[in-house]
Amino acid sequence: MIRYFIVLLTLIFSINGFAQTAKSVNGAMIDLNTKKTIDGIEVQLVNKESKEIYTAISDNHGNFNFKNIPLGEYTFNVSDEDYNPKTFDVSLNEAHIENFTFGSPITSSPEVSWLFNWGDSGEKEYYWSHLTAKIILFLYGLCLLLIFFYSVLQLSLAIAYAKNRKKKAAEVHPILDDAKAPFVTVQLPMYNELYVADRIIEKAAEFDYPIDRMQIQVLDDSTDETVDVIAKKVAEVAARGINIQHVHRTDRTGYKAGALDAAMDQVQGEFIAIFDADFVPEKDWLRQAMAYFTDEKVGVVQTRWGHLNKEYSLLTELQAFGLNGHFAIEQGGRTASGHFINFNGTGGVWRKKCIEDAGGWEHDTLTEDLDLSYRAQLKGWRFHYCEHIIAPAELPITMSALKNQQHRWMKGGAECFIKMWKTILTAKGVKGSDKVHGLSHLFNSSVFVFILMLSILSLPVLHIKDSFSDLNSFIAVGSIFILSTIFLMYYYWMSFRDKTEQTLKSFGKFIVRFFQFLIVSMGLSLSNTVAVIEGYLGIKSSFVRTPKFNVLKKGEKMKSNKYDKKSLSIINIGEFFLFLLFGFTTVNRAIYGDLGMVPFHAMLATGYGVVFYHTIKELRQANRA
């Protein structure tokens, strides 16, 4: 009897041992980034042996509570679909029968997902959403790769320029012998340049060049009172014994290229110097440039653009910063490496025979200068670039004027690429490196397309990062963008013309200017992308010339300009939308501590915001005028 009683007690105690539980398992959840309590989050305890799952949900104060959990070894999971997974081990033993409390609040960060939910928080992921994510990452990586390739080529030009600087500094510049000075025609193409027409005519008339060997042609396509202003100025200059003609067209076919082509049969000179209306060349400019035509194979001498109103505003300073990069590194670097360069449309001299041999001026693109440059060099003509000879010009002082100029340059570059790429690729006698740099030169405007695509794609990439952990290693390739930025920094540092003997101070000023330039360039990427796409699709548009204001000094009041037309466009609305979109994403990711793309998105938001702000500000000022 006693033996049976002992067995019964043993069974009772054994059953009680198997049934021992922790009556209460308590804890609290807080946000990893904001440190605020999280309500409504689902957490789990998973028994390691039985795999049984116990679930609790946090209350309004972030507290959660599990009731009657059997003692044993568990895995704690944050299993809420709105929060990133978090897992750790928990051991419940006899000491926890009455209560177990996590020693400190458990932290977790939410999945920052603002698109449709592609994947799930478990091991299975939807096939089509995963495939879509891979396609997006491929396009994202392709944009990064193309931008990187662009930056590498620019870096190579900067290195070539740097290596060649000492050699160029030691060069002795030739001096023109007046007795051998060839006959030169100075062409001044204009269209409705009321504010600057007489200035450029006077500057051309003042050239220190044998008067009996110079002709000035004012190629006037104007349709307003500019015609009378030009006629009066031409008569005044002619009365001083200077060979000058006013060539007025009533048919504007071909725009600037058409005017240049139409005047060819009236050109008296062996050489043709070309200046746009906003340029103010020095008296000795023509004499200096003509000294470089001693070699019969030199078809063009191009000089560097200066900036009359660089310090007028931050906008003009940033334009000067960018143009200095082109006129130092691109033109200088290509020249040093023996690659093709381009006539910049103004501030240069052509050999008339070179123009004729290359097929003459054609007006099927908006950048007739770039087009003719490549046709001439493919014919074997050499171009000489003179960085030390400066042709000062006026920079656009309004956002609308800058956009017009950028649109023409970007679209024209794309049109030239479509027109010339096969010819360059199959050209005989042209080095492979020259072909690569030539094609990239014509393709350069497309970098704005890649920047816009990269910025748009970066938004779903953030969602992919949150949703597909197995694809995060591919996203890490985005760090290549930092390397591209460093390469471009070196490129612009080599061309930075505001350096002083205080290197540290100069570099600090450069860094500020570089990122200001980068930000505004990003803000222009939408309008420039539209221009490039129009060029590739063959969509034709008129030659919209850049309005000139004849405003030079900082603080000088901007004059009313009837040519500076302003209106709100669909592109402006798009810029405002992108400002809001990237601004929201910047704040959103910063709040939750995912800072990887915050600087990039902050720059985009600032760039689009600045461009849109100035557009609206100028529009309001125009409406009040």
mmCIF file of C-alpha atoms in Angstrom, residues 110-447:
data_model
loop_
_atom_site.group_PDB
_atom_site.id
_atom_site.type_symbol
_atom_site.label_atom_id
_atom_site.label_comp_id
_atom_site.label_asym_id
_atom_site.label_seq_id
_atom_site.Cartn_x
_atom_site.Cartn_y
_atom_site.Cartn_z
ATOM 1 C CA PRO A 110 10.201 49.922 -38.998
ATOM 2 C CA GLU A 111 10.503 48.875 -42.613
ATOM 3 C CA VAL A 112 10.371 52.170 -44.509
ATOM 4 C CA SER A 113 8.142 51.075 -47.351
ATOM 5 C CA TRP A 114 6.041 53.550 -49.266
ATOM 6 C CA LEU A 115 5.341 51.524 -52.411
ATOM 7 C CA PHE A 116 3.234 48.390 -52.739
ATOM 8 C CA ASN A 117 4.357 45.489 -50.591
ATOM 9 C CA TRP A 118 6.517 43.297 -52.831
ATOM 10 C CA GLY A 119 7.883 40.646 -50.528
ATOM 11 C CA ASP A 120 6.957 39.240 -47.145
ATOM 12 C CA SER A 121 8.895 39.047 -43.900
ATOM 13 C CA GLY A 122 9.273 35.303 -44.055
ATOM 14 C CA GLU A 123 11.446 33.078 -46.203
ATOM 15 C CA LYS A 124 9.121 32.996 -49.210
ATOM 16 C CA GLU A 125 9.030 35.917 -51.578
ATOM 17 C CA TYR A 126 6.738 36.541 -54.471
ATOM 18 C CA TYR A 127 8.333 35.508 -57.767
ATOM 19 C CA TRP A 128 7.199 38.436 -59.904
ATOM 20 C CA SER A 129 8.028 41.093 -57.354
ATOM 21 C CA HIS A 130 11.476 39.569 -56.920
ATOM 22 C CA LEU A 131 11.994 39.558 -60.685
ATOM 23 C CA THR A 132 10.853 43.184 -60.890
ATOM 24 C CA ALA A 133 13.304 44.072 -58.147
ATOM 25 C CA LYS A 134 16.157 42.460 -60.092
ATOM 26 C CA ILE A 135 15.233 44.351 -63.273
ATOM 27 C CA ILE A 136 15.177 47.648 -61.360
ATOM 28 C CA LEU A 137 18.545 46.877 -59.785
ATOM 29 C CA PHE A 138 19.981 46.036 -63.211
ATOM 30 C CA LEU A 139 18.837 49.385 -64.646
ATOM 31 C CA TYR A 140 20.066 51.168 -61.516
ATOM 32 C CA GLY A 141 23.461 49.511 -61.806
ATOM 33 C CA LEU A 142 23.633 50.309 -65.528
ATOM 34 C CA CYS A 143 23.071 54.009 -64.821
ATOM 35 C CA LEU A 144 25.784 53.921 -62.153
ATOM 36 C CA LEU A 145 28.147 52.193 -64.575
ATOM 37 C CA LEU A 146 27.553 54.726 -67.369
ATOM 38 C CA ILE A 147 28.045 57.662 -64.995
ATOM 39 C CA PHE A 148 31.210 55.979 -63.732
ATOM 40 C CA PHE A 149 32.465 55.520 -67.305
ATOM 41 C CA TYR A 150 31.791 59.203 -67.977
ATOM 42 C CA SER A 151 33.693 60.219 -64.835
ATOM 43 C CA VAL A 152 36.648 57.957 -65.733
ATOM 44 C CA LEU A 153 36.954 59.579 -69.163
ATOM 45 C CA GLN A 154 36.776 63.040 -67.589
ATOM 46 C CA LEU A 155 39.442 61.961 -65.097
ATOM 47 C CA SER A 156 41.702 60.810 -67.929
ATOM 48 C CA LEU A 157 41.358 64.229 -69.590
ATOM 49 C CA ALA A 158 42.147 65.964 -66.299
ATOM 50 C CA ILE A 159 45.292 63.857 -65.873
ATOM 51 C CA ALA A 160 46.378 64.613 -69.459
ATOM 52 C CA TYR A 161 45.771 68.309 -68.855
ATOM 53 C CA ALA A 162 47.743 68.264 -65.601
ATOM 54 C CA LYS A 163 50.705 66.513 -67.244
ATOM 55 C CA ASN A 164 50.723 69.018 -70.105
ATOM 56 C CA ARG A 165 50.455 72.217 -68.018
ATOM 57 C CA LYS A 166 54.161 72.746 -67.466
ATOM 58 C CA LYS A 167 54.873 72.161 -71.123
ATOM 59 C CA LYS A 168 52.191 74.650 -72.146
ATOM 60 C CA ALA A 169 53.442 77.221 -69.620
ATOM 61 C CA ALA A 170 56.914 77.056 -71.141
ATOM 62 C CA GLU A 171 55.677 77.563 -74.704
ATOM 63 C CA VAL A 172 56.629 80.748 -76.519
ATOM 64 C CA HIS A 173 53.558 82.159 -78.194
ATOM 65 C CA PRO A 174 54.036 83.108 -81.837
ATOM 66 C CA ILE A 175 53.761 86.720 -82.955
ATOM 67 C CA LEU A 176 51.943 87.652 -86.150
ATOM 68 C CA ASP A 177 54.041 89.353 -88.812
ATOM 69 C CA ASP A 178 51.887 92.191 -90.194
ATOM 70 C CA ALA A 179 53.560 91.822 -93.566
ATOM 71 C CA LYS A 180 52.295 88.216 -93.743
ATOM 72 C CA ALA A 181 48.939 88.771 -92.072
ATOM 73 C CA PRO A 182 46.266 86.946 -94.122
ATOM 74 C CA PHE A 183 42.897 88.455 -95.039
ATOM 75 C CA VAL A 184 40.277 87.755 -92.351
ATOM 76 C CA THR A 185 36.500 88.092 -92.413
ATOM 77 C CA VAL A 186 34.913 88.680 -89.000
ATOM 78 C CA GLN A 187 31.344 87.364 -88.949
ATOM 79 C CA LEU A 188 28.872 88.570 -86.306
ATOM 80 C CA PRO A 189 25.679 86.468 -86.551
ATOM 81 C CA MET A 190 22.724 88.117 -84.758
ATOM 82 C CA TYR A 191 19.016 87.759 -84.231
ATOM 83 C CA ASN A 192 17.100 90.447 -82.325
ATOM 84 C CA GLU A 193 20.075 91.533 -80.193
ATOM 85 C CA LEU A 194 18.789 95.008 -79.338
ATOM 86 C CA TYR A 195 20.785 95.326 -76.090
ATOM 87 C CA VAL A 196 24.255 94.266 -77.268
ATOM 88 C CA ALA A 197 24.380 94.587 -81.070
ATOM 89 C CA ASP A 198 26.252 97.874 -81.253
ATOM 90 C CA ARG A 199 28.749 96.750 -78.575
ATOM 91 C CA ILE A 200 30.068 93.718 -80.477
ATOM 92 C CA ILE A 201 30.184 95.667 -83.760
ATOM 93 C CA GLU A 202 32.326 98.327 -82.103
ATOM 94 C CA LYS A 203 34.621 95.724 -80.548
ATOM 95 C CA ALA A 204 35.168 94.051 -83.929
ATOM 96 C CA ALA A 205 35.922 97.423 -85.498
ATOM 97 C CA GLU A 206 38.563 98.063 -82.809
ATOM 98 C CA PHE A 207 40.626 94.955 -83.623
ATOM 99 C CA ASP A 208 44.325 95.759 -83.853
ATOM 100 C CA TYR A 209 44.699 94.129 -87.259
ATOM 101 C CA PRO A 210 45.801 95.534 -90.636
ATOM 102 C CA ILE A 211 42.688 97.408 -91.746
ATOM 103 C CA ASP A 212 43.214 96.548 -95.410
ATOM 104 C CA ARG A 213 43.123 92.829 -94.581
ATOM 105 C CA MET A 214 39.961 92.668 -92.518
ATOM 106 C CA GLN A 215 36.293 92.513 -93.434
ATOM 107 C CA ILE A 216 33.378 92.609 -90.968
ATOM 108 C CA GLN A 217 30.071 90.966 -91.844
ATOM 109 C CA VAL A 218 27.091 91.609 -89.565
ATOM 110 C CA LEU A 219 24.812 88.656 -90.370
ATOM 111 C CA ASP A 220 21.477 90.039 -89.270
ATOM 112 C CA ASP A 221 18.334 87.862 -89.096
ATOM 113 C CA SER A 222 16.517 90.353 -86.859
ATOM 114 C CA THR A 223 12.804 91.030 -87.131
ATOM 115 C CA ASP A 224 12.541 94.038 -84.795
ATOM 116 C CA GLU A 225 14.172 97.428 -84.265
ATOM 117 C CA THR A 226 17.559 95.721 -83.941
ATOM 118 C CA VAL A 227 17.774 96.019 -87.737
ATOM 119 C CA ASP A 228 17.839 99.818 -87.448
ATOM 120 C CA VAL A 229 20.313 99.790 -84.562
ATOM 121 C CA ILE A 230 22.688 97.603 -86.601
ATOM 122 C CA ALA A 231 22.261 99.655 -89.764
ATOM 123 C CA LYS A 232 23.094 102.861 -87.895
ATOM 124 C CA LYS A 233 26.173 101.323 -86.217
ATOM 125 C CA VAL A 234 27.441 99.755 -89.452
ATOM 126 C CA ALA A 235 27.159 103.119 -91.243
ATOM 127 C CA GLU A 236 29.098 104.772 -88.411
ATOM 128 C CA VAL A 237 31.896 102.178 -88.563
ATOM 129 C CA ALA A 238 32.030 102.268 -92.377
ATOM 130 C CA ALA A 239 32.474 106.036 -92.240
ATOM 131 C CA ARG A 240 35.763 105.381 -90.389
ATOM 132 C CA GLY A 241 37.106 103.551 -93.432
ATOM 133 C CA ILE A 242 36.496 100.040 -92.141
ATOM 134 C CA ASN A 243 35.355 97.312 -94.548
ATOM 135 C CA ILE A 244 31.986 96.341 -93.022
ATOM 136 C CA GLN A 245 28.706 95.051 -94.486
ATOM 137 C CA HIS A 246 25.229 94.629 -93.058
ATOM 138 C CA VAL A 247 23.869 91.333 -94.443
ATOM 139 C CA HIS A 248 20.185 91.213 -93.550
ATOM 140 C CA ARG A 249 18.030 88.134 -94.187
ATOM 141 C CA THR A 250 14.262 88.157 -94.109
ATOM 142 C CA ASP A 251 14.133 84.361 -94.352
ATOM 143 C CA ARG A 252 15.581 82.766 -91.213
ATOM 144 C CA THR A 253 16.031 79.318 -92.729
ATOM 145 C CA GLY A 254 18.674 77.321 -90.880
ATOM 146 C CA TYR A 255 18.914 79.938 -88.101
ATOM 147 C CA LYS A 256 22.555 80.715 -87.211
ATOM 148 C CA ALA A 257 23.994 77.982 -89.443
ATOM 149 C CA GLY A 258 21.806 79.189 -92.290
ATOM 150 C CA ALA A 259 23.069 82.758 -91.875
ATOM 151 C CA LEU A 260 26.701 81.633 -91.837
ATOM 152 C CA ASP A 261 26.184 79.465 -94.903
ATOM 153 C CA ALA A 262 24.260 82.115 -96.846
ATOM 154 C CA ALA A 263 27.069 84.630 -96.356
ATOM 155 C CA MET A 264 29.874 82.342 -97.576
ATOM 156 C CA ASP A 265 29.731 83.632 -101.150
ATOM 157 C CA GLN A 266 30.335 87.177 -99.854
ATOM 158 C CA VAL A 267 33.307 86.266 -97.670
ATOM 159 C CA GLN A 268 36.454 88.032 -98.839
ATOM 160 C CA GLY A 269 38.905 86.517 -96.375
ATOM 161 C CA GLU A 270 40.893 83.286 -96.381
ATOM 162 C CA PHE A 271 39.929 82.962 -92.725
ATOM 163 C CA ILE A 272 36.655 83.546 -90.866
ATOM 164 C CA ALA A 273 36.497 84.688 -87.233
ATOM 165 C CA ILE A 274 33.073 84.255 -85.588
ATOM 166 C CA PHE A 275 31.643 86.051 -82.564
ATOM 167 C CA ASP A 276 28.198 85.867 -80.995
ATOM 168 C CA ALA A 277 26.619 89.152 -79.967
ATOM 169 C CA ASP A 278 27.353 88.791 -76.244
ATOM 170 C CA PHE A 279 31.157 88.637 -76.680
ATOM 171 C CA VAL A 280 33.551 91.493 -75.964
ATOM 172 C CA PRO A 281 36.963 90.531 -77.405
ATOM 173 C CA GLU A 282 40.110 92.516 -76.658
ATOM 174 C CA LYS A 283 41.827 94.549 -79.388
ATOM 175 C CA ASP A 284 44.669 92.078 -79.817
ATOM 176 C CA TRP A 285 42.485 88.948 -79.876
ATOM 177 C CA LEU A 286 42.480 88.536 -83.663
ATOM 178 C CA ARG A 287 46.205 89.252 -83.962
ATOM 179 C CA GLN A 288 46.982 86.590 -81.309
ATOM 180 C CA ALA A 289 44.709 83.935 -82.806
ATOM 181 C CA MET A 290 45.884 84.398 -86.404
ATOM 182 C CA ALA A 291 49.502 83.731 -85.395
ATOM 183 C CA TYR A 292 48.652 79.995 -85.044
ATOM 184 C CA PHE A 293 47.752 79.390 -88.693
ATOM 185 C CA THR A 294 51.300 78.860 -89.932
ATOM 186 C CA ASP A 295 50.567 75.142 -90.436
ATOM 187 C CA GLU A 296 48.426 74.623 -93.550
ATOM 188 C CA LYS A 297 46.625 71.671 -91.892
ATOM 189 C CA VAL A 298 45.304 73.799 -89.018
ATOM 190 C CA GLY A 299 41.665 74.384 -89.864
ATOM 191 C CA VAL A 300 40.490 76.054 -86.637
ATOM 192 C CA VAL A 301 41.954 78.066 -83.795
ATOM 193 C CA GLN A 302 39.626 78.092 -80.782
ATOM 194 C CA THR A 303 40.161 80.378 -77.791
ATOM 195 C CA ARG A 304 38.911 80.185 -74.220
ATOM 196 C CA TRP A 305 35.752 81.950 -73.146
ATOM 197 C CA GLY A 306 36.085 84.515 -70.380
ATOM 198 C CA HIS A 307 33.201 85.702 -68.220
ATOM 199 C CA LEU A 308 32.219 89.363 -68.164
ATOM 200 C CA ASN A 309 29.656 89.013 -65.390
ATOM 201 C CA LYS A 310 30.959 86.026 -63.427
ATOM 202 C CA GLU A 311 30.459 87.749 -60.070
ATOM 203 C CA TYR A 312 26.981 89.061 -60.824
ATOM 204 C CA SER A 313 25.269 86.272 -58.859
ATOM 205 C CA LEU A 314 25.717 82.745 -57.597
ATOM 206 C CA LEU A 315 24.059 81.508 -60.791
ATOM 207 C CA THR A 316 26.695 83.163 -62.982
ATOM 208 C CA GLU A 317 29.509 81.958 -60.707
ATOM 209 C CA LEU A 318 28.290 78.371 -61.058
ATOM 210 C CA GLN A 319 28.081 78.702 -64.839
ATOM 211 C CA ALA A 320 31.632 80.038 -64.935
ATOM 212 C CA PHE A 321 32.707 77.113 -62.736
ATOM 213 C CA GLY A 322 31.239 74.601 -65.193
ATOM 214 C CA LEU A 323 32.452 76.336 -68.355
ATOM 215 C CA ASN A 324 35.977 76.593 -66.948
ATOM 216 C CA GLY A 325 35.931 72.812 -66.663
ATOM 217 C CA HIS A 326 35.103 72.499 -70.351
ATOM 218 C CA PHE A 327 37.576 75.127 -71.576
ATOM 219 C CA ALA A 328 40.455 73.910 -69.423
ATOM 220 C CA ILE A 329 40.086 70.166 -69.058
ATOM 221 C CA GLU A 330 37.943 69.046 -71.989
ATOM 222 C CA GLN A 331 39.470 71.286 -74.616
ATOM 223 C CA GLY A 332 42.935 71.318 -73.045
ATOM 224 C CA GLY A 333 42.933 67.625 -72.103
ATOM 225 C CA ARG A 334 41.719 66.485 -75.520
ATOM 226 C CA THR A 335 44.292 68.702 -77.207
ATOM 227 C CA ALA A 336 47.092 67.309 -75.006
ATOM 228 C CA SER A 337 46.005 63.739 -75.804
ATOM 229 C CA GLY A 338 45.570 64.380 -79.524
ATOM 230 C CA HIS A 339 41.817 63.706 -79.463
ATOM 231 C CA PHE A 340 39.172 65.590 -81.413
ATOM 232 C CA ILE A 341 38.019 68.903 -79.954
ATOM 233 C CA ASN A 342 35.256 71.229 -81.090
ATOM 234 C CA PHE A 343 34.781 74.761 -82.264
ATOM 235 C CA ASN A 344 32.562 76.364 -79.615
ATOM 236 C CA GLY A 345 30.403 78.352 -82.005
ATOM 237 C CA THR A 346 32.124 81.628 -81.205
ATOM 238 C CA GLY A 347 35.493 82.974 -80.091
ATOM 239 C CA GLY A 348 37.372 81.099 -82.792
ATOM 240 C CA VAL A 349 38.726 81.344 -86.337
ATOM 241 C CA TRP A 350 38.077 78.982 -89.261
ATOM 242 C CA ARG A 351 40.135 78.509 -92.384
ATOM 243 C CA LYS A 352 37.596 79.029 -95.162
ATOM 244 C CA LYS A 353 39.017 76.111 -97.144
ATOM 245 C CA CYS A 354 38.444 73.832 -94.114
ATOM 246 C CA ILE A 355 34.741 74.762 -93.968
ATOM 247 C CA GLU A 356 34.311 74.087 -97.676
ATOM 248 C CA ASP A 357 36.262 70.810 -97.581
ATOM 249 C CA ALA A 358 34.147 69.529 -94.666
ATOM 250 C CA GLY A 359 30.912 70.182 -96.564
ATOM 251 C CA GLY A 360 30.018 73.634 -95.267
ATOM 252 C CA TRP A 361 27.592 74.740 -92.583
ATOM 253 C CA GLU A 362 24.626 72.375 -92.181
ATOM 254 C CA HIS A 363 21.542 73.170 -90.136
ATOM 255 C CA ASP A 364 20.046 69.755 -89.394
ATOM 256 C CA THR A 365 21.218 70.022 -85.761
ATOM 257 C CA LEU A 366 21.024 72.802 -83.162
ATOM 258 C CA THR A 367 24.797 72.672 -82.629
ATOM 259 C CA GLU A 368 26.118 73.396 -86.103
ATOM 260 C CA ASP A 369 29.526 74.175 -84.587
ATOM 261 C CA LEU A 370 29.941 70.696 -83.071
ATOM 262 C CA ASP A 371 28.681 69.042 -86.245
ATOM 263 C CA LEU A 372 31.089 70.871 -88.579
ATOM 264 C CA SER A 373 33.959 70.374 -86.122
ATOM 265 C CA TYR A 374 33.747 66.603 -86.365
ATOM 266 C CA ARG A 375 33.205 66.542 -90.107
ATOM 267 C CA ALA A 376 36.321 68.690 -90.553
ATOM 268 C CA GLN A 377 38.547 66.643 -88.227
ATOM 269 C CA LEU A 378 37.423 63.381 -89.819
ATOM 270 C CA LYS A 379 38.652 64.926 -93.077
ATOM 271 C CA GLY A 380 42.104 65.268 -91.528
ATOM 272 C CA TRP A 381 42.031 68.926 -90.476
ATOM 273 C CA ARG A 382 43.737 69.836 -87.191
ATOM 274 C CA PHE A 383 42.221 72.098 -84.550
ATOM 275 C CA HIS A 384 44.414 74.215 -82.287
ATOM 276 C CA TYR A 385 43.170 75.281 -78.868
ATOM 277 C CA CYS A 386 44.644 78.394 -77.217
ATOM 278 C CA GLU A 387 43.759 78.480 -73.530
ATOM 279 C CA HIS A 388 45.803 81.629 -72.965
ATOM 280 C CA ILE A 389 43.794 83.700 -75.472
ATOM 281 C CA ILE A 390 40.557 84.808 -73.838
ATOM 282 C CA ALA A 391 37.319 85.903 -75.459
ATOM 283 C CA PRO A 392 35.119 87.407 -72.691
ATOM 284 C CA ALA A 393 31.359 86.885 -72.919
ATOM 285 C CA GLU A 394 28.183 87.507 -70.965
ATOM 286 C CA LEU A 395 26.726 84.637 -68.946
ATOM 287 C CA PRO A 396 22.930 84.145 -68.699
ATOM 288 C CA ILE A 397 21.676 85.890 -65.559
ATOM 289 C CA THR A 398 18.224 84.285 -65.306
ATOM 290 C CA MET A 399 17.186 80.683 -64.814
ATOM 291 C CA SER A 400 14.966 80.776 -67.909
ATOM 292 C CA ALA A 401 17.837 82.064 -70.070
ATOM 293 C CA LEU A 402 20.176 79.388 -68.704
ATOM 294 C CA LYS A 403 17.599 76.683 -69.403
ATOM 295 C CA ASN A 404 17.196 77.886 -72.998
ATOM 296 C CA GLN A 405 20.946 77.722 -73.520
ATOM 297 C CA GLN A 406 21.258 74.309 -71.851
ATOM 298 C CA HIS A 407 18.335 72.944 -73.867
ATOM 299 C CA ARG A 408 19.991 73.944 -77.141
ATOM 300 C CA TRP A 409 23.387 72.528 -76.166
ATOM 301 C CA MET A 410 21.998 69.235 -74.795
ATOM 302 C CA LYS A 411 19.601 68.608 -77.679
ATOM 303 C CA GLY A 412 22.195 69.601 -80.272
ATOM 304 C CA GLY A 413 24.747 67.223 -78.759
ATOM 305 C CA ALA A 414 22.274 64.333 -78.971
ATOM 306 C CA GLU A 415 21.415 65.253 -82.582
ATOM 307 C CA CYS A 416 25.115 65.263 -83.489
ATOM 308 C CA PHE A 417 25.591 61.852 -81.859
ATOM 309 C CA ILE A 418 22.779 60.369 -83.939
ATOM 310 C CA LYS A 419 24.174 62.000 -87.066
ATOM 311 C CA MET A 420 27.867 61.173 -86.560
ATOM 312 C CA TRP A 421 28.310 58.019 -84.465
ATOM 313 C CA LYS A 422 28.466 55.566 -87.370
ATOM 314 C CA THR A 423 30.834 57.806 -89.294
ATOM 315 C CA ILE A 424 33.190 58.106 -86.296
ATOM 316 C CA LEU A 425 33.024 54.393 -85.513
ATOM 317 C CA THR A 426 33.877 53.325 -89.081
ATOM 318 C CA ALA A 427 36.323 56.138 -89.902
ATOM 319 C CA LYS A 428 39.612 54.885 -91.309
ATOM 320 C CA GLY A 429 42.892 56.243 -90.029
ATOM 321 C CA VAL A 430 41.382 57.328 -86.688
ATOM 322 C CA LYS A 431 42.898 55.822 -83.526
ATOM 323 C CA GLY A 432 40.673 53.704 -81.284
ATOM 324 C CA SER A 433 41.164 56.047 -78.328
ATOM 325 C CA ASP A 434 40.163 59.002 -80.512
ATOM 326 C CA LYS A 435 36.988 57.163 -81.504
ATOM 327 C CA VAL A 436 36.144 56.375 -77.872
ATOM 328 C CA HIS A 437 36.682 59.961 -76.741
ATOM 329 C CA GLY A 438 34.920 61.329 -79.816
ATOM 330 C CA LEU A 439 31.827 59.195 -79.278
ATOM 331 C CA SER A 440 31.785 59.970 -75.552
ATOM 332 C CA HIS A 441 32.154 63.680 -76.357
ATOM 333 C CA LEU A 442 29.019 63.630 -78.510
ATOM 334 C CA PHE A 443 27.280 61.374 -75.976
ATOM 335 C CA ASN A 444 28.151 63.568 -72.967
ATOM 336 C CA SER A 445 24.771 65.302 -72.763
ATOM 337 C CA SER A 446 23.207 61.890 -72.047
ATOM 338 C CA VAL A 447 24.738 61.932 -68.564
#
